[in-house]
C-alpha cells in the first residue's frame, strides 16, 4: 500500500543527506525532506532526532549562503541578512518545536544553551548587515547608533549563552565578546557625532571617552579575532582618539560645557531589525504539499495517528454491537419463539394431505442433512471444538503457571529477607491487570464449557431422529407409518386450506427475516467509516493544530453515522408486531382444523412421526449454528490466551531479573554488615590488651617516704609543653613543674598525646617497653638513673 511512498521518502532523504555544498538548490532538498517529516507527524524518537539533524543542517546551509553572499553591495547585504534571519528561524523552530519532544538528552551541539547562543549569533550577523547597509546609504548618525547598539546586544547575549554551553569554543566566545565591545564603541561614536550636530559638546566628549573605553576592551581580545576585525578596531580607535582630542580641546577652549558623567549618560535606543524567520515549509508544511504544492503530494497521506485507529475500532465495536445484539439477536430470538410454538405443525397437515409416502419438504430436509454428512459431521465438529477448548485451556494454564510460579518465588524471597528489605510490590499488585485478565479468561472457559455440554446434551436427545434423517430414504419411510386415506369433507378442506395459508405466512416470515439479517450484515460489512474519519481528522488538525487527536473528538460523527441503523432497529419492533399477529392467525386456523377433524385418530401416529422429524431438522440446524459459534469463539479466544501467555511469560522473566538484582544488592549489603561484629570484637579485645599492659604503670607505687625528684638534664630540643596537674595524683607525691612528664596511665588518660625527643608517645609507654630503658623499678623511681625521655 505504501511501497511508492517508501521509495519516494528514500529518494528525498538521499538527496538531503548528500547536500554538502553551499548552494541554493540544497535548500529545496532539505526543506522537502523536513516538510515531509513534519507532515507525517513523527512520534518515534529516532525520526524526531532525524528531523532535528535535518533542521540543524538546514540552518548551517542558510548561514553558509549568507557568508558566501557579496556583502560589499546593497543587494548582497539584503540577501545575507535574509539568509541569517532564516537560519535563526530554523534554529528557533528546532529549539522550541523539535528538541523538547525528544525522549532522550539532545547532543551537546543541540542543547538549549548552544542553540540559544547560535540563534543570537545569527541574529547579530543579520543585524550587522542592516548596520552596514545604513552606513553605506549614509543614514543619520542617530539611527546608525541604534542599529550598532542592537548588534552589540546580540553579540553580548551570544557570548553569555556560549559560556554556558559545553560545545561553543573559547575562541568563539572571545570573538563574540570582542564584537560586543566593538559595536558598543561604534554606537557611542555615532552617538557622539549626533551630539556634535546638536551642539551637545559636553555629552560628545563623554560618549567619545566611553567609546574609547569600549574599543580598548575589544582590543584586549586581539589574539582571538581575525585581521579584518582587528584592522577595523584600530581604525575606529584612531578616529575616536582624534575626535576626542578635538572635542576636548574645543570644549575646554571655546564651549566650556560640563562633561556629562558616564552614570548620567542616557542609554542609547535600540533599533532591532533582525528577527528569526521560520521558512513556511517548516511552519506550515501543508502549504508546500498537495497537488499544487511545491513538493508534490504528501507522503503516507493515508497513514493516520494511532488515536484515529482507536476511533475506527470504537465505531466498529459500537456498530457490531447494535447490529448483532440489538437487531440480529432479537430477530433470531423471535424466530426461535416462533419455532417453539407446539401446535403439532406441520405434521398434522402433512399426514392429512399425504397419507402415504413422504412429504416433499421432509425429503428435502433429509437430503440436506445427508449431503452435510449429518450426524458424523456433528460429532466430528464437537471433537474439534473439544480440541480447541483444550488447546486454549492449556495455553491459558501455562500463563497462569507463570504467574503462580513467580508469586511463589516472590513470597519465598519476602519470607527470607523480610518485608522491610524485600519492599517491591507483591505479584498480585504488580500484575493486577494480568490477574484480572486471568480471572476473566477463566470465566470465559467455564461458561463456554457449559455451553458445549448443553450442545452435546441436545445432540444426545435428538440423536435417534438425526440418524433417521441422515439415513437412507428407505429408513425414513420405515420410520413414518402410512395411514388410510381419510375422507376429506368440505369443512376439513376449508380448515386445512386456511391452516396451510397461515403456515405459509409463518414460513415467509422466517425467510424474510433470514434475508433481512443477511442484508444487514452485508450493510455493516460495507460500512467503511475510514474516509469520513480521515476528513474529520483533517478538519480537526486544521482548526486545532496544537491539539492532539483524541477518539472522543469523533463522538458526533459516530452518532451521525450510527443513525443509518435506526430503520433496522425499527424493523425489529415491526417484526414483533407481525409475529404476534401471525401466531394468532396460526393458532386460530389450527384450532379450526382440529375442530373439523375432531374424533379422527387414523393419522395420529403418522402426524407424530412427521412432527418429530420436522422438529429434529430444526434442532439439527440449531446444533450446527451452535457448533459454528463455538468454533469461532475458541478461535478468537486462542489469540487472546496466546497474548496472555506471552505477557505472563514476559512479566515473570522481568520479575525474576529484578529479583536477582535485588538479591544481589541485599547479599552485598548483608555481607558488609556481617563484618561489623568481628571488628567490634577485635576492637574490644585490643582495648583489653592495652588496658592490661598499662596496668603496671597505672598502679600507684607504694610510698614509704617522700622522694625529692632531681632536676632532669634536658637536650637542646624544644621542651615539651607543660601538662597541668591532675587530680588523680597522689597527695603524697612530689611534683616538679620543670619535669613536664608524668608516670602512670590513669592520670594522663584524658590528655592529648605528648611528643618527647624522637617523637615518641608518652601516653602509651608500653608501645616501646622492649627497647626503651626505664627509671621505674617496682613502682619506685630510681634517682641514680636519672630521667629517660623517649
JSON list of N, CA, C and O in Angstrom, two decimals, residues 620-650:
[
{"chain": "A", "resi": 620, "resn": "UNK", "atom": "N", "xyz": [-31.45, -29.83, 14.46]},
{"chain": "A", "resi": 620, "resn": "UNK", "atom": "CA", "xyz": [-30.18, -30.04, 13.76]},
{"chain": "A", "resi": 620, "resn": "UNK", "atom": "C", "xyz": [-29.57, -28.70, 13.33]},
{"chain": "A", "resi": 620, "resn": "UNK", "atom": "O", "xyz": [-28.37, -28.47, 13.51]},
{"chain": "A", "resi": 621, "resn": "UNK", "atom": "N", "xyz": [-30.41, -27.84, 12.79]},
{"chain": "A", "resi": 621, "resn": "UNK", "atom": "CA", "xyz": [-29.90, -26.53, 12.36]},
{"chain": "A", "resi": 621, "resn": "UNK", "atom": "C", "xyz": [-29.42, -25.72, 13.57]},
{"chain": "A", "resi": 621, "resn": "UNK", "atom": "O", "xyz": [-28.40, -25.00, 13.47]},
{"chain": "A", "resi": 622, "resn": "UNK", "atom": "N", "xyz": [-30.10, -25.84, 14.69]},
{"chain": "A", "resi": 622, "resn": "UNK", "atom": "CA", "xyz": [-29.66, -25.13, 15.90]},
{"chain": "A", "resi": 622, "resn": "UNK", "atom": "C", "xyz": [-28.31, -25.64, 16.38]},
{"chain": "A", "resi": 622, "resn": "UNK", "atom": "O", "xyz": [-27.43, -24.86, 16.75]},
{"chain": "A", "resi": 623, "resn": "UNK", "atom": "N", "xyz": [-28.12, -26.96, 16.39]},
{"chain": "A", "resi": 623, "resn": "UNK", "atom": "CA", "xyz": [-26.86, -27.54, 16.84]},
{"chain": "A", "resi": 623, "resn": "UNK", "atom": "C", "xyz": [-25.73, -27.12, 15.91]},
{"chain": "A", "resi": 623, "resn": "UNK", "atom": "O", "xyz": [-24.63, -26.78, 16.35]},
{"chain": "A", "resi": 624, "resn": "UNK", "atom": "N", "xyz": [-25.98, -27.13, 14.60]},
{"chain": "A", "resi": 624, "resn": "UNK", "atom": "CA", "xyz": [-24.96, -26.69, 13.64]},
{"chain": "A", "resi": 624, "resn": "UNK", "atom": "C", "xyz": [-24.57, -25.23, 13.90]},
{"chain": "A", "resi": 624, "resn": "UNK", "atom": "O", "xyz": [-23.39, -24.87, 13.90]},
{"chain": "A", "resi": 625, "resn": "UNK", "atom": "N", "xyz": [-25.60, -24.41, 14.13]},
{"chain": "A", "resi": 625, "resn": "UNK", "atom": "CA", "xyz": [-25.32, -23.00, 14.41]},
{"chain": "A", "resi": 625, "resn": "UNK", "atom": "C", "xyz": [-24.52, -22.84, 15.70]},
{"chain": "A", "resi": 625, "resn": "UNK", "atom": "O", "xyz": [-23.57, -22.04, 15.77]},
{"chain": "A", "resi": 626, "resn": "UNK", "atom": "N", "xyz": [-24.89, -23.61, 16.72]},
{"chain": "A", "resi": 626, "resn": "UNK", "atom": "CA", "xyz": [-24.16, -23.53, 18.00]},
{"chain": "A", "resi": 626, "resn": "UNK", "atom": "C", "xyz": [-22.72, -24.00, 17.83]},
{"chain": "A", "resi": 626, "resn": "UNK", "atom": "O", "xyz": [-21.80, -23.41, 18.43]},
{"chain": "A", "resi": 627, "resn": "UNK", "atom": "N", "xyz": [-22.50, -25.03, 17.04]},
{"chain": "A", "resi": 627, "resn": "UNK", "atom": "CA", "xyz": [-21.14, -25.52, 16.83]},
{"chain": "A", "resi": 627, "resn": "UNK", "atom": "C", "xyz": [-20.29, -24.48, 16.09]},
{"chain": "A", "resi": 627, "resn": "UNK", "atom": "O", "xyz": [-19.13, -24.24, 16.44]},
{"chain": "A", "resi": 628, "resn": "UNK", "atom": "N", "xyz": [-20.87, -23.87, 15.06]},
{"chain": "A", "resi": 628, "resn": "UNK", "atom": "CA", "xyz": [-20.14, -22.83, 14.33]},
{"chain": "A", "resi": 628, "resn": "UNK", "atom": "C", "xyz": [-19.79, -21.66, 15.25]},
{"chain": "A", "resi": 628, "resn": "UNK", "atom": "O", "xyz": [-18.67, -21.11, 15.18]},
{"chain": "A", "resi": 629, "resn": "UNK", "atom": "N", "xyz": [-20.72, -21.29, 16.10]},
{"chain": "A", "resi": 629, "resn": "UNK", "atom": "CA", "xyz": [-20.45, -20.20, 17.05]},
{"chain": "A", "resi": 629, "resn": "UNK", "atom": "C", "xyz": [-19.35, -20.58, 18.03]},
{"chain": "A", "resi": 629, "resn": "UNK", "atom": "O", "xyz": [-18.46, -19.78, 18.33]},
{"chain": "A", "resi": 630, "resn": "UNK", "atom": "N", "xyz": [-19.40, -21.84, 18.51]},
{"chain": "A", "resi": 630, "resn": "UNK", "atom": "CA", "xyz": [-18.36, -22.29, 19.44]},
{"chain": "A", "resi": 630, "resn": "UNK", "atom": "C", "xyz": [-16.99, -22.33, 18.79]},
{"chain": "A", "resi": 630, "resn": "UNK", "atom": "O", "xyz": [-15.98, -21.95, 19.40]},
{"chain": "A", "resi": 631, "resn": "UNK", "atom": "N", "xyz": [-16.93, -22.79, 17.53]},
{"chain": "A", "resi": 631, "resn": "UNK", "atom": "CA", "xyz": [-15.65, -22.84, 16.85]},
{"chain": "A", "resi": 631, "resn": "UNK", "atom": "C", "xyz": [-15.08, -21.43, 16.67]},
{"chain": "A", "resi": 631, "resn": "UNK", "atom": "O", "xyz": [-13.89, -21.20, 16.89]},
{"chain": "A", "resi": 632, "resn": "UNK", "atom": "N", "xyz": [-15.90, -20.50, 16.27]},
{"chain": "A", "resi": 632, "resn": "UNK", "atom": "CA", "xyz": [-15.44, -19.11, 16.12]},
{"chain": "A", "resi": 632, "resn": "UNK", "atom": "C", "xyz": [-14.99, -18.54, 17.47]},
{"chain": "A", "resi": 632, "resn": "UNK", "atom": "O", "xyz": [-13.97, -17.83, 17.57]},
{"chain": "A", "resi": 633, "resn": "UNK", "atom": "N", "xyz": [-15.73, -18.88, 18.53]},
{"chain": "A", "resi": 633, "resn": "UNK", "atom": "CA", "xyz": [-15.37, -18.37, 19.85]},
{"chain": "A", "resi": 633, "resn": "UNK", "atom": "C", "xyz": [-13.99, -18.87, 20.28]},
{"chain": "A", "resi": 633, "resn": "UNK", "atom": "O", "xyz": [-13.14, -18.07, 20.72]},
{"chain": "A", "resi": 634, "resn": "UNK", "atom": "N", "xyz": [-13.74, -20.15, 20.11]},
{"chain": "A", "resi": 634, "resn": "UNK", "atom": "CA", "xyz": [-12.45, -20.70, 20.55]},
{"chain": "A", "resi": 634, "resn": "UNK", "atom": "C", "xyz": [-11.30, -20.22, 19.66]},
{"chain": "A", "resi": 634, "resn": "UNK", "atom": "O", "xyz": [-10.17, -20.05, 20.15]},
{"chain": "A", "resi": 635, "resn": "UNK", "atom": "N", "xyz": [-11.56, -20.00, 18.39]},
{"chain": "A", "resi": 635, "resn": "UNK", "atom": "CA", "xyz": [-10.50, -19.45, 17.53]},
{"chain": "A", "resi": 635, "resn": "UNK", "atom": "C", "xyz": [-10.16, -18.03, 17.94]},
{"chain": "A", "resi": 635, "resn": "UNK", "atom": "O", "xyz": [-8.98, -17.64, 17.95]},
{"chain": "A", "resi": 636, "resn": "UNK", "atom": "N", "xyz": [-11.17, -17.23, 18.26]},
{"chain": "A", "resi": 636, "resn": "UNK", "atom": "CA", "xyz": [-10.91, -15.87, 18.74]},
{"chain": "A", "resi": 636, "resn": "UNK", "atom": "C", "xyz": [-10.23, -15.89, 20.10]},
{"chain": "A", "resi": 636, "resn": "UNK", "atom": "O", "xyz": [-9.33, -15.08, 20.38]},
{"chain": "A", "resi": 637, "resn": "UNK", "atom": "N", "xyz": [-10.65, -16.84, 20.93]},
{"chain": "A", "resi": 637, "resn": "UNK", "atom": "CA", "xyz": [-10.05, -16.93, 22.27]},
{"chain": "A", "resi": 637, "resn": "UNK", "atom": "C", "xyz": [-8.59, -17.36, 22.19]},
{"chain": "A", "resi": 637, "resn": "UNK", "atom": "O", "xyz": [-7.79, -17.00, 23.08]},
{"chain": "A", "resi": 638, "resn": "UNK", "atom": "N", "xyz": [-8.23, -18.10, 21.15]},
{"chain": "A", "resi": 638, "resn": "UNK", "atom": "CA", "xyz": [-6.84, -18.57, 21.02]},
{"chain": "A", "resi": 638, "resn": "UNK", "atom": "C", "xyz": [-5.87, -17.40, 20.95]},
{"chain": "A", "resi": 638, "resn": "UNK", "atom": "O", "xyz": [-4.80, -17.43, 21.57]},
{"chain": "A", "resi": 639, "resn": "UNK", "atom": "N", "xyz": [-6.20, -16.39, 20.18]},
{"chain": "A", "resi": 639, "resn": "UNK", "atom": "CA", "xyz": [-5.31, -15.22, 20.10]},
{"chain": "A", "resi": 639, "resn": "UNK", "atom": "C", "xyz": [-5.23, -14.49, 21.43]},
{"chain": "A", "resi": 639, "resn": "UNK", "atom": "O", "xyz": [-4.17, -13.99, 21.82]},
{"chain": "A", "resi": 640, "resn": "UNK", "atom": "N", "xyz": [-6.35, -14.47, 22.15]},
{"chain": "A", "resi": 640, "resn": "UNK", "atom": "CA", "xyz": [-6.35, -13.78, 23.46]},
{"chain": "A", "resi": 640, "resn": "UNK", "atom": "C", "xyz": [-5.48, -14.52, 24.46]},
{"chain": "A", "resi": 640, "resn": "UNK", "atom": "O", "xyz": [-4.65, -13.92, 25.16]},
{"chain": "A", "resi": 641, "resn": "UNK", "atom": "N", "xyz": [-5.64, -15.84, 24.56]},
{"chain": "A", "resi": 641, "resn": "UNK", "atom": "CA", "xyz": [-4.86, -16.60, 25.54]},
{"chain": "A", "resi": 641, "resn": "UNK", "atom": "C", "xyz": [-3.39, -16.66, 25.13]},
{"chain": "A", "resi": 641, "resn": "UNK", "atom": "O", "xyz": [-2.51, -16.72, 26.00]},
{"chain": "A", "resi": 642, "resn": "UNK", "atom": "N", "xyz": [-3.10, -16.63, 23.83]},
{"chain": "A", "resi": 642, "resn": "UNK", "atom": "CA", "xyz": [-1.70, -16.62, 23.40]},
{"chain": "A", "resi": 642, "resn": "UNK", "atom": "C", "xyz": [-1.02, -15.32, 23.85]},
{"chain": "A", "resi": 642, "resn": "UNK", "atom": "O", "xyz": [0.11, -15.34, 24.36]},
{"chain": "A", "resi": 643, "resn": "UNK", "atom": "N", "xyz": [-1.71, -14.22, 23.66]},
{"chain": "A", "resi": 643, "resn": "UNK", "atom": "CA", "xyz": [-1.15, -12.94, 24.13]},
{"chain": "A", "resi": 643, "resn": "UNK", "atom": "C", "xyz": [-1.04, -12.93, 25.65]},
{"chain": "A", "resi": 643, "resn": "UNK", "atom": "O", "xyz": [-0.06, -12.43, 26.22]},
{"chain": "A", "resi": 644, "resn": "UNK", "atom": "N", "xyz": [-2.05, -13.48, 26.32]},
{"chain": "A", "resi": 644, "resn": "UNK", "atom": "CA", "xyz": [-2.00, -13.56, 27.78]},
{"chain": "A", "resi": 644, "resn": "UNK", "atom": "C", "xyz": [-0.80, -14.40, 28.23]},
{"chain": "A", "resi": 644, "resn": "UNK", "atom": "O", "xyz": [-0.08, -14.03, 29.17]},
{"chain": "A", "resi": 645, "resn": "UNK", "atom": "N", "xyz": [-0.56, -15.51, 27.55]},
{"chain": "A", "resi": 645, "resn": "UNK", "atom": "CA", "xyz": [0.57, -16.37, 27.90]},
{"chain": "A", "resi": 645, "resn": "UNK", "atom": "C", "xyz": [1.89, -15.63, 27.71]},
{"chain": "A", "resi": 645, "resn": "UNK", "atom": "O", "xyz": [2.78, -15.69, 28.56]},
{"chain": "A", "resi": 646, "resn": "UNK", "atom": "N", "xyz": [2.02, -14.93, 26.59]},
{"chain": "A", "resi": 646, "resn": "UNK", "atom": "CA", "xyz": [3.25, -14.17, 26.32]},
{"chain": "A", "resi": 646, "resn": "UNK", "atom": "C", "xyz": [3.46, -13.08, 27.36]},
{"chain": "A", "resi": 646, "resn": "UNK", "atom": "O", "xyz": [4.58, -12.88, 27.86]},
{"chain": "A", "resi": 647, "resn": "UNK", "atom": "N", "xyz": [2.40, -12.36, 27.70]},
{"chain": "A", "resi": 647, "resn": "UNK", "atom": "CA", "xyz": [2.51, -11.30, 28.70]},
{"chain": "A", "resi": 647, "resn": "UNK", "atom": "C", "xyz": [2.91, -11.86, 30.06]},
{"chain": "A", "resi": 647, "resn": "UNK", "atom": "O", "xyz": [3.75, -11.27, 30.76]},
{"chain": "A", "resi": 648, "resn": "UNK", "atom": "N", "xyz": [2.34, -12.99, 30.43]},
{"chain": "A", "resi": 648, "resn": "UNK", "atom": "CA", "xyz": [2.69, -13.61, 31.71]},
{"chain": "A", "resi": 648, "resn": "UNK", "atom": "C", "xyz": [4.15, -14.07, 31.71]},
{"chain": "A", "resi": 648, "resn": "UNK", "atom": "O", "xyz": [4.86, -13.90, 32.71]},
{"chain": "A", "resi": 649, "resn": "UNK", "atom": "N", "xyz": [4.58, -14.64, 30.60]},
{"chain": "A", "resi": 649, "resn": "UNK", "atom": "CA", "xyz": [5.97, -15.09, 30.50]},
{"chain": "A", "resi": 649, "resn": "UNK", "atom": "C", "xyz": [6.93, -13.92, 30.60]},
{"chain": "A", "resi": 649, "resn": "UNK", "atom": "O", "xyz": [7.93, -13.98, 31.32]},
{"chain": "A", "resi": 650, "resn": "UNK", "atom": "N", "xyz": [6.63, -12.84, 29.90]},
{"chain": "A", "resi": 650, "resn": "UNK", "atom": "CA", "xyz": [7.48, -11.65, 29.96]},
{"chain": "A", "resi": 650, "resn": "UNK", "atom": "C", "xyz": [7.48, -11.05, 31.36]},
{"chain": "A", "resi": 650, "resn": "UNK", "atom": "O", "xyz": [8.54, -10.64, 31.87]}
]
